[in-house]
Amino acid sequence: MKNEIAQSAKKEVEKMLEQAKQERDEIVLKAHLLKADAKDEWQKVDKQWEHFKSKAGQVSKEAKGASEDVSAAAKLLGEELIKSFQRIRKTL
């Protein structure tokens, strides 16, 4: 009887170990995929950042003659960049 209890406990622990291993493996995979997604988004946003910096410089230089369309476009791009950076930060 004592042996049966020990065997039952052993099986239960092995089952829990397998379940924990599966959960861990799934989390590791999801974390890896999330990291890859964040890296892809970062590369895309970084290109937009460079574009925004050049446009912001142009708007600053030509502030007197800058049209409302150019200013609005620069503002929209800036808002999109900020949101993208915030999304990336949340995933990290």
Tab-separated table of N, CA and C in Angstrom:
chain	number	residue	atom	x	y	z
A	1	MET	N	0.815	-1.191	0.000
A	1	MET	CA	0.000	0.000	0.000
A	1	MET	C	0.865	1.264	0.000
A	2	LYS	N	1.905	1.256	0.825
A	2	LYS	CA	2.821	2.383	0.888
A	2	LYS	C	3.487	2.585	-0.474
A	3	ASN	N	3.816	1.492	-1.137
A	3	ASN	CA	4.435	1.545	-2.446
A	3	ASN	C	3.472	2.142	-3.480
A	4	GLU	N	2.181	1.802	-3.361
A	4	GLU	CA	1.177	2.331	-4.290
A	4	GLU	C	1.036	3.845	-4.140
A	5	ILE	N	1.087	4.314	-2.911
A	5	ILE	CA	0.992	5.755	-2.653
A	5	ILE	C	2.199	6.467	-3.250
A	6	ALA	N	3.360	5.867	-3.056
A	6	ALA	CA	4.585	6.446	-3.590
A	6	ALA	C	4.532	6.483	-5.118
A	7	GLN	N	4.057	5.405	-5.730
A	7	GLN	CA	3.944	5.359	-7.192
A	7	GLN	C	2.945	6.411	-7.698
A	8	SER	N	1.835	6.548	-6.996
A	8	SER	CA	0.812	7.526	-7.367
A	8	SER	C	1.382	8.946	-7.273
A	9	ALA	N	2.091	9.214	-6.213
A	9	ALA	CA	2.697	10.535	-6.025
A	9	ALA	C	3.728	10.797	-7.110
A	10	LYS	N	4.509	9.767	-7.429
A	10	LYS	CA	5.537	9.892	-8.460
A	10	LYS	C	4.878	10.222	-9.808
A	11	LYS	N	3.790	9.514	-10.154
A	11	LYS	CA	3.091	9.763	-11.420
A	11	LYS	C	2.519	11.180	-11.452
A	12	GLU	N	1.967	11.604	-10.325
A	12	GLU	CA	1.386	12.944	-10.265
A	12	GLU	C	2.458	14.015	-10.460
A	13	VAL	N	3.600	13.829	-9.821
A	13	VAL	CA	4.701	14.783	-9.955
A	13	VAL	C	5.232	14.779	-11.384
A	14	GLU	N	5.360	13.616	-11.990
A	14	GLU	CA	5.826	13.530	-13.375
A	14	GLU	C	4.850	14.221	-14.325
A	15	LYS	N	3.555	14.034	-14.065
A	15	LYS	CA	2.531	14.688	-14.882
A	15	LYS	C	2.634	16.210	-14.749
A	16	MET	N	2.820	16.681	-13.512
A	16	MET	CA	2.958	18.117	-13.283
A	16	MET	C	4.227	18.661	-13.933
A	17	LEU	N	5.290	17.871	-13.862
A	17	LEU	CA	6.548	18.268	-14.482
A	17	LEU	C	6.364	18.422	-15.986
A	18	GLU	N	5.691	17.464	-16.614
A	18	GLU	CA	5.455	17.524	-18.055
A	18	GLU	C	4.584	18.729	-18.415
A	19	GLN	N	3.557	18.979	-17.621
A	19	GLN	CA	2.670	20.122	-17.870
A	19	GLN	C	3.439	21.438	-17.722
A	20	ALA	N	4.239	21.533	-16.688
A	20	ALA	CA	5.036	22.745	-16.473
A	20	ALA	C	6.033	22.945	-17.612
A	21	LYS	N	6.643	21.854	-18.075
A	21	LYS	CA	7.589	21.922	-19.197
A	21	LYS	C	6.887	22.440	-20.443
A	22	GLN	N	5.694	21.929	-20.713
A	22	GLN	CA	4.944	22.357	-21.890
A	22	GLN	C	4.589	23.847	-21.795
A	23	GLU	N	4.133	24.272	-20.631
A	23	GLU	CA	3.800	25.686	-20.430
A	23	GLU	C	5.038	26.553	-20.644
A	24	ARG	N	6.146	26.126	-20.066
A	24	ARG	CA	7.401	26.879	-20.190
A	24	ARG	C	7.828	26.985	-21.647
A	25	ASP	N	7.795	25.855	-22.365
A	25	ASP	CA	8.198	25.843	-23.762
A	25	ASP	C	7.331	26.773	-24.608
A	26	GLU	N	6.029	26.789	-24.321
A	26	GLU	CA	5.131	27.672	-25.066
A	26	GLU	C	5.447	29.135	-24.796
A	27	ILE	N	5.752	29.457	-23.538
A	27	ILE	CA	6.092	30.838	-23.197
A	27	ILE	C	7.404	31.253	-23.856
A	28	VAL	N	8.381	30.361	-23.853
A	28	VAL	CA	9.662	30.659	-24.497
A	28	VAL	C	9.448	30.934	-25.988
A	29	LEU	N	8.633	30.115	-26.635
A	29	LEU	CA	8.357	30.306	-28.057
A	29	LEU	C	7.643	31.630	-28.304
A	30	LYS	N	6.620	31.921	-27.507
A	30	LYS	CA	5.890	33.176	-27.678
A	30	LYS	C	6.790	34.378	-27.430
A	31	ALA	N	7.650	34.293	-26.433
A	31	ALA	CA	8.571	35.390	-26.135
A	31	ALA	C	9.526	35.610	-27.303
A	32	HIS	N	10.005	34.526	-27.887
A	32	HIS	CA	10.905	34.635	-29.031
A	32	HIS	C	10.195	35.292	-30.212
A	33	LEU	N	8.964	34.856	-30.476
A	33	LEU	CA	8.199	35.427	-31.582
A	33	LEU	C	7.882	36.895	-31.323
A	34	LEU	N	7.561	37.214	-30.080
A	34	LEU	CA	7.272	38.592	-29.723
A	34	LEU	C	8.505	39.458	-29.926
A	35	LYS	N	9.644	38.920	-29.542
A	35	LYS	CA	10.896	39.660	-29.712
A	35	LYS	C	11.152	39.916	-31.194
A	36	ALA	N	10.900	38.916	-32.040
A	36	ALA	CA	11.094	39.069	-33.478
A	36	ALA	C	10.129	40.100	-34.046
A	37	ASP	N	8.875	40.065	-33.586
A	37	ASP	CA	7.890	41.048	-34.048
A	37	ASP	C	8.299	42.458	-33.652
A	38	ALA	N	8.755	42.609	-32.422
A	38	ALA	CA	9.183	43.924	-31.947
A	38	ALA	C	10.378	44.417	-32.754
A	39	LYS	N	11.285	43.530	-33.087
A	39	LYS	CA	12.456	43.916	-33.871
A	39	LYS	C	12.033	44.364	-35.268
A	40	ASP	N	11.111	43.633	-35.884
A	40	ASP	CA	10.611	44.020	-37.203
A	40	ASP	C	9.942	45.386	-37.150
A	41	GLU	N	9.107	45.585	-36.137
A	41	GLU	CA	8.430	46.870	-36.010
A	41	GLU	C	9.436	47.978	-35.752
A	42	TRP	N	10.450	47.689	-34.953
A	42	TRP	CA	11.481	48.692	-34.661
A	42	TRP	C	12.174	49.129	-35.945
A	43	GLN	N	12.536	48.193	-36.791
A	43	GLN	CA	13.224	48.548	-38.030
A	43	GLN	C	12.347	49.436	-38.911
A	44	LYS	N	11.062	49.116	-38.981
A	44	LYS	CA	10.121	49.916	-39.771
A	44	LYS	C	9.985	51.316	-39.177
A	45	VAL	N	9.822	51.383	-37.865
A	45	VAL	CA	9.632	52.669	-37.202
A	45	VAL	C	10.911	53.503	-37.256
A	46	ASP	N	12.056	52.857	-37.188
A	46	ASP	CA	13.317	53.589	-37.239
A	46	ASP	C	13.480	54.285	-38.595
A	47	LYS	N	13.044	53.650	-39.664
A	47	LYS	CA	13.078	54.297	-40.986
A	47	LYS	C	12.139	55.503	-41.006
A	48	GLN	N	10.966	55.357	-40.401
A	48	GLN	CA	10.033	56.470	-40.316
A	48	GLN	C	10.618	57.604	-39.485
A	49	TRP	N	11.367	57.236	-38.448
A	49	TRP	CA	12.016	58.232	-37.594
A	49	TRP	C	12.982	59.091	-38.406
A	50	GLU	N	13.796	58.432	-39.209
A	50	GLU	CA	14.758	59.164	-40.035
A	50	GLU	C	14.026	60.109	-40.997
A	51	HIS	N	12.952	59.633	-41.598
A	51	HIS	CA	12.144	60.450	-42.504
A	51	HIS	C	11.545	61.634	-41.749
A	52	PHE	N	11.022	61.366	-40.558
A	52	PHE	CA	10.422	62.430	-39.754
A	52	PHE	C	11.454	63.488	-39.384
A	53	LYS	N	12.646	63.062	-38.992
A	53	LYS	CA	13.685	64.030	-38.623
A	53	LYS	C	14.001	64.951	-39.796
A	54	SER	N	14.102	64.375	-40.995
A	54	SER	CA	14.424	65.228	-42.154
A	54	SER	C	13.270	66.175	-42.469
A	55	LYS	N	12.034	65.686	-42.370
A	55	LYS	CA	10.873	66.543	-42.629
A	55	LYS	C	10.748	67.628	-41.567
A	56	ALA	N	11.005	67.270	-40.322
A	56	ALA	CA	10.923	68.252	-39.234
A	56	ALA	C	11.963	69.348	-39.456
A	57	GLY	N	13.133	68.950	-39.924
A	57	GLY	CA	14.175	69.935	-40.222
A	57	GLY	C	13.755	70.866	-41.336
A	58	GLN	N	13.122	70.324	-42.353
A	58	GLN	CA	12.649	71.146	-43.471
A	58	GLN	C	11.576	72.126	-43.005
A	59	VAL	N	10.647	71.638	-42.197
A	59	VAL	CA	9.574	72.498	-41.698
A	59	VAL	C	10.173	73.628	-40.853
A	60	SER	N	11.161	73.295	-40.032
A	60	SER	CA	11.793	74.317	-39.196
A	60	SER	C	12.493	75.368	-40.040
A	61	LYS	N	13.204	74.939	-41.077
A	61	LYS	CA	13.939	75.868	-41.943
A	61	LYS	C	12.988	76.747	-42.748
A	62	GLU	N	11.887	76.163	-43.146
A	62	GLU	CA	10.961	76.878	-44.012
A	62	GLU	C	9.682	77.265	-43.271
A	63	ALA	N	9.801	77.529	-42.003
A	63	ALA	CA	8.623	77.778	-41.175
A	63	ALA	C	7.760	78.906	-41.711
A	64	LYS	N	8.392	79.941	-42.248
A	64	LYS	CA	7.614	81.069	-42.751
A	64	LYS	C	6.786	80.668	-43.963
A	65	GLY	N	7.362	79.847	-44.832
A	65	GLY	CA	6.667	79.503	-46.063
A	65	GLY	C	6.012	78.130	-46.035
A	66	ALA	N	6.101	77.447	-44.917
A	66	ALA	CA	5.557	76.089	-44.846
A	66	ALA	C	4.034	76.127	-44.946
A	67	SER	N	3.533	75.276	-45.800
A	67	SER	CA	2.080	75.229	-45.955
A	67	SER	C	1.467	74.470	-44.795
A	68	GLU	N	0.183	74.664	-44.607
A	68	GLU	CA	-0.516	73.938	-43.552
A	68	GLU	C	-0.493	72.446	-43.818
A	69	ASP	N	-0.511	72.049	-45.107
A	69	ASP	CA	-0.485	70.627	-45.462
A	69	ASP	C	0.812	69.970	-45.005
A	70	VAL	N	1.926	70.642	-45.227
A	70	VAL	CA	3.221	70.090	-44.828
A	70	VAL	C	3.296	69.988	-43.313
A	71	SER	N	2.837	70.998	-42.625
A	71	SER	CA	2.855	70.971	-41.161
A	71	SER	C	1.947	69.871	-40.628
A	72	ALA	N	0.771	69.730	-41.223
A	72	ALA	CA	-0.169	68.696	-40.778
A	72	ALA	C	0.403	67.311	-41.027
A	73	ALA	N	1.054	67.133	-42.181
A	73	ALA	CA	1.638	65.830	-42.504
A	73	ALA	C	2.763	65.495	-41.528
A	74	ALA	N	3.587	66.479	-41.209
A	74	ALA	CA	4.680	66.260	-40.259
A	74	ALA	C	4.120	65.918	-38.874
A	75	LYS	N	3.072	66.615	-38.487
A	75	LYS	CA	2.454	66.354	-37.184
A	75	LYS	C	1.868	64.946	-37.135
A	76	LEU	N	1.186	64.539	-38.198
A	76	LEU	CA	0.601	63.200	-38.265
A	76	LEU	C	1.680	62.131	-38.190
A	77	LEU	N	2.758	62.328	-38.941
A	77	LEU	CA	3.860	61.360	-38.909
A	77	LEU	C	4.466	61.283	-37.513
A	78	GLY	N	4.615	62.422	-36.865
A	78	GLY	CA	5.156	62.443	-35.507
A	78	GLY	C	4.265	61.691	-34.526
A	79	GLU	N	2.955	61.889	-34.652
A	79	GLU	CA	2.018	61.183	-33.769
A	79	GLU	C	2.078	59.675	-34.000
A	80	GLU	N	2.169	59.265	-35.274
A	80	GLU	CA	2.269	57.839	-35.589
A	80	GLU	C	3.541	57.242	-35.013
A	81	LEU	N	4.632	57.978	-35.100
A	81	LEU	CA	5.909	57.492	-34.551
A	81	LEU	C	5.822	57.320	-33.040
A	82	ILE	N	5.255	58.290	-32.375
A	82	ILE	CA	5.141	58.197	-30.916
A	82	ILE	C	4.319	56.979	-30.524
A	83	LYS	N	3.191	56.761	-31.207
A	83	LYS	CA	2.359	55.595	-30.918
A	83	LYS	C	3.115	54.296	-31.191
A	84	SER	N	3.877	54.262	-32.276
A	84	SER	CA	4.651	53.059	-32.607
A	84	SER	C	5.702	52.784	-31.544
A	85	PHE	N	6.409	53.831	-31.113
A	85	PHE	CA	7.412	53.654	-30.069
A	85	PHE	C	6.770	53.157	-28.769
A	86	GLN	N	5.600	53.678	-28.442
A	86	GLN	CA	4.911	53.244	-27.228
A	86	GLN	C	4.485	51.773	-27.338
A	87	ARG	N	4.009	51.351	-28.518
A	87	ARG	CA	3.632	49.953	-28.721
A	87	ARG	C	4.830	49.036	-28.550
A	88	ILE	N	5.959	49.429	-29.114
A	88	ILE	CA	7.176	48.621	-29.000
A	88	ILE	C	7.606	48.530	-27.541
A	89	ARG	N	7.572	49.655	-26.821
A	89	ARG	CA	7.979	49.644	-25.420
A	89	ARG	C	7.090	48.713	-24.608
A	90	LYS	N	5.796	48.687	-24.891
A	90	LYS	CA	4.879	47.821	-24.159
A	90	LYS	C	5.171	46.349	-24.406
A	91	THR	N	5.677	46.009	-25.589
A	91	THR	CA	5.953	44.602	-25.887
A	91	THR	C	7.272	44.126	-25.283
A	92	LEU	N	8.107	45.049	-24.870
A	92	LEU	CA	9.409	44.667	-24.311
A	92	LEU	C	9.328	44.421	-22.828
